């Protein structure tokens, strides 16, 4: 099968990681072309290009000529199916794809103007699926995102990572992983950490973004900012608790990565948290409530659950890839 994947965003966050892993995996059995914006790197120079397998062909679209460049790229490649990710790509590609059906994965919420013209929608949560407009006339599929199991680092590596973050063996180390932008709520977590007043605890803020300078200025003692880390999957194993203070989280790959490392979770009640975390070692608290989050941090520090294995087989990559290819075939049929 000849497949075009397309995402027209900047930087490298959850959606971009999903697209990179999808393109890399599909390129093992199919011909895959990835369509990006030419200026896809963020202000630190990080982009999806850094995470792609050489088997994935890449085309960068330059503004202001995205439409003719996309049309010419598709005409030359002659795809069997086109897969758009996010609203921008989902608006553009149906106009230029010709006979190739366009599937779209929703990474945030359904917006009818963005998705109305695609042949098929892939929703990653029940709430996304329930939010699809009755005016939409294409096919709708419900397919989970995935995580890829990560080998646990050994005790020496974990101790070294904790020391790097200023945490000794007895320190209660809370971790946050995400972009430092308002919607991810790092400001709320920092305030909750201040109010929790946990003796000797540390809070590691892993990630970068437009809010970093402001957050560093307002952070109390015990908060360390690491910036973007390529070894973040190892870092989870160093945390005693993973905290997600997001104001919006449609799915939440970070939950699966933290649980894969055996780390208990405290999270705000976003759509993704409510879809994934019930029944797992996690506590949910109201959104934008620093006092409730601080109380949850105190409970977690008092309990200090050990790391424990969690059954995440529902989210394994191989099964989700098969479901995506089956969805393509329904569109082709």
Coordinates of C-alpha atoms in Angstrom, one line a residue:
X1 CA 0.0 0.0 0.0
X2 CA 1.2 3.5 -0.8
X3 CA 0.4 5.8 2.2
X4 CA 0.8 9.5 2.8
X5 CA 0.9 10.7 6.4
X6 CA 0.5 14.4 7.0
X7 CA 0.8 16.7 10.0
X8 CA 1.2 20.5 9.6
X9 CA 2.3 21.5 13.1
X10 CA 5.5 22.7 14.7
X11 CA 7.7 21.1 17.3
X12 CA 7.5 17.6 18.8
X13 CA 4.8 16.8 21.2
X14 CA 2.3 13.9 21.6
X15 CA 0.7 14.2 18.2
X16 CA 4.0 14.5 16.4
X17 CA 5.4 11.5 18.3
X18 CA 2.3 9.4 17.3
X19 CA 2.7 10.3 13.6
X20 CA 6.5 9.5 13.7
X21 CA 5.9 6.1 15.3
X22 CA 3.0 5.4 12.9
X23 CA 5.0 6.3 9.8
X24 CA 8.1 4.4 11.0
X25 CA 6.0 1.3 11.7
X26 CA 4.1 1.4 8.4
X27 CA 7.3 1.9 6.4
X28 CA 8.3 -1.6 7.4
X29 CA 5.6 -3.1 5.2
X30 CA 4.4 -0.2 2.9
X31 CA 5.6 2.8 1.0
X32 CA 5.2 5.8 3.2
X33 CA 5.6 9.5 2.5
X34 CA 5.3 12.0 5.3
X35 CA 4.1 15.5 4.5
X36 CA 5.2 18.2 6.9
X37 CA 5.4 22.0 6.9
X38 CA 9.0 23.0 5.9
X39 CA 9.3 25.1 9.1
X40 CA 8.2 22.2 11.4
X41 CA 11.0 22.8 14.0
X42 CA 10.2 24.7 17.2
X43 CA 12.3 27.6 18.5
X44 CA 14.8 25.1 20.0
X45 CA 15.2 23.3 16.7
X46 CA 13.3 20.2 17.7
X47 CA 11.1 18.6 15.1
X48 CA 9.5 15.4 14.0
X49 CA 12.3 14.9 11.4
X50 CA 14.7 13.9 14.2
X51 CA 12.6 10.8 15.0
X52 CA 11.9 9.4 11.6
X53 CA 13.2 6.1 10.1
X54 CA 15.2 6.6 6.8
X55 CA 12.6 4.4 5.0
X56 CA 10.1 7.2 5.5
X57 CA 10.1 9.7 2.6
X58 CA 9.6 13.3 3.7
X59 CA 8.3 16.4 1.9
X60 CA 8.2 19.8 3.5
X61 CA 5.6 22.3 2.3
X62 CA 6.6 25.9 2.2
X63 CA 4.3 28.8 2.8
X64 CA 2.3 30.4 1.2
X65 CA 2.1 27.6 -1.4
X66 CA 1.0 24.7 0.7
X67 CA -1.9 23.8 -1.6
X68 CA -0.1 23.5 -5.0
X69 CA 2.9 21.8 -3.4
X70 CA 0.6 19.3 -1.7
X71 CA -1.3 18.7 -4.9
X72 CA 2.0 18.1 -6.9
X73 CA 3.4 15.8 -4.2
X74 CA 0.3 13.6 -4.2
X75 CA 0.1 13.6 -8.0
X76 CA 3.7 12.3 -8.2
X77 CA 3.4 9.8 -5.3
X78 CA 0.0 8.4 -6.3
X79 CA -1.1 7.2 -2.8
X80 CA -3.7 4.6 -2.2
X81 CA -4.7 6.4 1.0
X82 CA -3.9 9.7 2.7
X83 CA -3.9 10.1 6.5
X84 CA -4.2 13.6 8.0
X85 CA -3.5 14.5 11.6
X86 CA -5.1 17.5 13.1
X87 CA -7.4 20.2 11.7
X88 CA -5.0 22.0 9.4
X89 CA -4.0 18.9 7.4
X90 CA -7.6 17.7 7.4
X91 CA -8.8 20.9 5.8
X92 CA -6.1 20.9 3.1
X93 CA -5.8 17.3 1.9
X94 CA -9.3 16.5 0.8
X95 CA -9.0 19.4 -1.7
X96 CA -5.9 17.9 -3.4
X97 CA -6.0 14.1 -2.8
X98 CA -8.0 13.3 -6.0
X99 CA -9.3 9.7 -5.8
X100 CA -7.3 8.7 -2.8
X101 CA -9.5 8.6 0.3
X102 CA -8.5 10.8 3.2
X103 CA -8.6 9.5 6.8
X104 CA -8.0 11.9 9.7
X105 CA -7.0 11.3 13.3
X106 CA -8.5 13.7 15.8
X107 CA -5.8 14.7 18.3
X108 CA -7.8 17.4 20.1
X109 CA -11.5 17.8 19.7
X110 CA -13.9 17.5 16.7
X111 CA -14.3 20.7 14.7
X112 CA -16.8 20.3 11.9
X113 CA -15.1 22.9 9.7
X114 CA -11.8 21.1 9.9
X115 CA -13.0 17.5 9.4
X116 CA -16.2 17.7 7.4
X117 CA -14.6 16.7 4.1
X118 CA -12.5 13.7 5.1
X119 CA -13.7 10.3 4.1
X120 CA -13.1 8.8 7.6
X121 CA -12.4 9.9 11.1
X122 CA -10.3 8.1 13.7
X123 CA -11.3 9.0 17.2
X124 CA -8.9 8.1 20.0
X125 CA -11.5 8.4 22.9
X126 CA -15.2 7.7 23.4
X127 CA -15.7 11.4 24.1
X128 CA -14.2 12.4 20.8
X129 CA -16.4 10.0 19.0
X130 CA -19.5 11.3 20.8
X131 CA -18.5 14.8 19.9
X132 CA -18.6 14.2 16.1
X133 CA -21.3 16.3 14.5
X134 CA -24.4 14.4 13.1
X135 CA -23.7 16.5 10.0
X136 CA -20.6 14.5 9.3
X137 CA -21.2 12.0 6.6
X138 CA -18.0 9.9 6.5
X139 CA -17.0 6.8 8.4
X140 CA -16.1 7.0 12.1
X141 CA -13.7 4.6 13.8
X142 CA -12.7 4.4 17.4
X143 CA -9.1 3.4 17.8
X144 CA -6.9 3.9 20.9
X145 CA -3.5 5.5 20.6
X146 CA -0.7 3.3 21.8
X147 CA 2.5 3.3 23.8
X148 CA 5.6 1.3 23.1
X149 CA 7.0 -0.6 26.2
X150 CA 10.3 0.8 27.4
X151 CA 13.0 -1.4 29.1
X152 CA 13.3 -0.5 32.7
X153 CA 16.7 1.2 33.5
X154 CA 18.8 -0.6 36.1
X155 CA 19.2 0.6 39.7
X156 CA 22.4 2.5 39.0
X157 CA 20.9 4.4 36.1
X158 CA 17.8 5.3 38.2
X159 CA 20.0 6.5 41.1
X160 CA 22.1 8.6 38.7
X161 CA 19.0 10.2 37.3
X162 CA 17.6 11.0 40.7
X163 CA 20.9 12.5 41.8
X164 CA 20.9 14.7 38.6
X165 CA 17.5 16.0 39.7
X166 CA 18.7 16.6 43.2
X167 CA 16.9 13.6 44.8
X168 CA 18.5 11.1 47.1
X169 CA 17.1 7.7 47.9
X170 CA 14.7 9.0 50.5
X171 CA 13.5 12.1 48.6
X172 CA 9.9 12.0 47.3
X173 CA 10.4 13.0 43.6
X174 CA 7.4 14.2 41.7
X175 CA 7.7 14.4 37.9
X176 CA 5.9 16.4 35.2
X177 CA 6.5 15.7 31.5
X178 CA 5.0 18.0 28.9
X179 CA 5.1 21.3 27.0
X180 CA 5.4 24.4 29.1
X181 CA 2.3 26.1 27.7
X182 CA -0.8 27.2 29.7
X183 CA -3.1 24.3 28.7
X184 CA -0.7 21.7 30.3
X185 CA -1.0 23.3 33.7
X186 CA 2.6 23.3 34.9
X187 CA 1.8 26.6 36.8
X188 CA -1.0 24.8 38.6
X189 CA 1.3 21.9 39.6
X190 CA 4.0 24.3 40.9
X191 CA 1.5 26.2 43.0
X192 CA 0.1 22.9 44.4
X193 CA 3.7 21.8 45.2
X194 CA 4.2 25.0 47.1
X195 CA 0.9 24.6 49.0
X196 CA 1.6 20.9 49.7
X197 CA 4.8 21.9 51.6
X198 CA 6.3 18.4 51.5
X199 CA 9.5 18.2 53.6
X200 CA 12.5 17.5 51.4
X201 CA 10.4 16.7 48.3
X202 CA 11.5 17.6 44.8
X203 CA 9.4 18.5 41.7
X204 CA 11.0 17.8 38.3
X205 CA 9.5 19.8 35.3
X206 CA 10.6 18.0 32.1
X207 CA 9.9 19.9 28.9
X208 CA 10.1 23.3 27.3
X209 CA 7.9 26.0 26.0
X210 CA 6.8 29.6 26.0
X211 CA 6.0 29.6 29.8
X212 CA 9.3 28.3 31.0
X213 CA 10.9 31.7 32.0
X214 CA 7.9 32.8 33.9
X215 CA 7.5 29.4 35.6
X216 CA 11.2 29.4 36.7
X217 CA 10.8 32.9 38.2
X218 CA 7.8 31.9 40.2
X219 CA 8.9 28.4 41.3
X220 CA 9.6 27.7 45.0
X221 CA 12.7 25.9 46.2
X222 CA 12.7 22.2 45.3
X223 CA 11.6 22.6 41.7
X224 CA 14.1 21.7 39.0
X225 CA 13.6 22.5 35.3
X226 CA 15.3 20.0 32.9
X227 CA 14.2 21.4 29.5
X228 CA 13.5 19.0 26.6
X229 CA 15.0 15.5 27.3
X230 CA 15.4 12.7 24.7
X231 CA 15.8 10.2 27.6
X232 CA 12.4 11.0 29.1
X233 CA 11.4 7.3 29.1
X234 CA 14.2 6.6 31.5
X235 CA 13.3 9.5 33.7
X236 CA 9.8 8.1 34.5
X237 CA 11.5 5.3 36.4
X238 CA 13.2 7.8 38.6
X239 CA 9.9 9.4 39.7
X240 CA 8.0 8.4 42.8
X241 CA 4.9 10.0 41.4
X242 CA 3.9 11.3 38.0
X243 CA 1.6 14.4 38.1
X244 CA -0.5 15.6 35.2
X245 CA -2.1 19.0 35.9
X246 CA -3.5 19.5 32.4
X247 CA -6.5 21.8 31.7
X248 CA -7.2 19.8 28.6
X249 CA -5.8 16.3 27.6
X250 CA -7.7 14.5 24.8
X251 CA -5.8 11.2 25.3
X252 CA -2.6 11.4 27.3
X253 CA 0.3 9.3 26.1
X254 CA 2.2 10.4 29.2
X255 CA -0.2 8.4 31.4
X256 CA 0.7 5.2 29.5
X257 CA 4.4 6.0 29.6
X258 CA 4.4 6.6 33.3
X259 CA 2.3 3.5 34.1
X260 CA 4.7 1.5 31.8
X261 CA 7.5 2.5 34.2
X262 CA 5.3 1.4 37.2
X263 CA 4.9 5.0 38.5
X264 CA 1.6 5.9 40.2
X265 CA -0.2 8.9 38.8
X266 CA -2.1 12.0 40.1
X267 CA -4.0 13.7 37.3
X268 CA -6.7 16.3 36.7
X269 CA -10.0 15.1 35.3
X270 CA -9.4 15.6 31.6
X271 CA -11.0 13.5 28.9
X272 CA -7.8 11.4 28.5
X273 CA -7.4 10.9 32.2
X274 CA -11.0 9.7 32.6
X275 CA -10.7 7.4 29.6
X276 CA -7.4 5.7 30.7
X277 CA -6.8 5.9 34.4
X278 CA -9.9 4.5 36.2
X279 CA -9.0 1.1 37.8
X280 CA -5.3 1.8 37.6
X281 CA -2.9 3.2 40.3
X282 CA -4.0 6.8 39.9
X283 CA -6.0 9.5 41.6
X284 CA -8.0 12.0 39.7
X285 CA -8.7 15.6 41.0
X286 CA -10.7 18.5 39.6
X287 CA -9.2 20.7 37.0
X288 CA -7.7 24.0 37.9
X289 CA -7.9 23.3 41.7
X290 CA -4.5 23.8 43.3
X291 CA -5.8 22.9 46.8
X292 CA -7.2 19.6 45.6
X293 CA -4.0 18.8 43.7
X294 CA -1.9 19.7 46.8
X295 CA -3.9 17.4 48.9
X296 CA -3.4 14.6 46.4
X297 CA 0.3 15.2 46.5
X298 CA 0.3 15.0 50.3
X299 CA -1.6 11.7 50.2
X300 CA 0.7 10.2 47.6
X301 CA 3.8 11.3 49.6
X302 CA 2.3 9.7 52.8
X303 CA 1.4 6.5 51.0
X304 CA 4.5 6.3 48.8
X305 CA 3.4 3.4 46.6
X306 CA 6.1 1.2 45.2
X307 CA 6.5 0.9 41.5
X308 CA 4.3 -1.8 40.2
X309 CA 3.6 -3.5 36.8
X310 CA 0.3 -2.6 35.1
X311 CA -1.5 -4.4 32.3
X312 CA -1.5 -2.1 29.3
X313 CA -2.0 -4.7 26.6
X314 CA -5.0 -2.8 25.4
X315 CA -2.7 -0.1 24.2
X316 CA 0.0 -2.1 22.4
X317 CA 1.1 -0.8 19.1
X318 CA 0.7 -3.9 16.9
X319 CA -3.0 -4.2 17.5
X320 CA -3.6 -0.5 16.9
X321 CA -1.7 -0.6 13.6
X322 CA -3.8 -3.5 12.4
X323 CA -7.0 -1.5 13.3
X324 CA -5.7 1.5 11.4
X325 CA -5.0 -0.5 8.3
X326 CA -8.4 -2.2 8.5
X327 CA -9.9 1.3 8.7
X328 CA -8.0 2.3 5.5
X329 CA -9.4 -0.7 3.7
X330 CA -13.0 0.2 4.6
X331 CA -12.4 3.6 3.0
X332 CA -10.8 2.0 -0.1
X333 CA -13.7 -0.5 -0.4

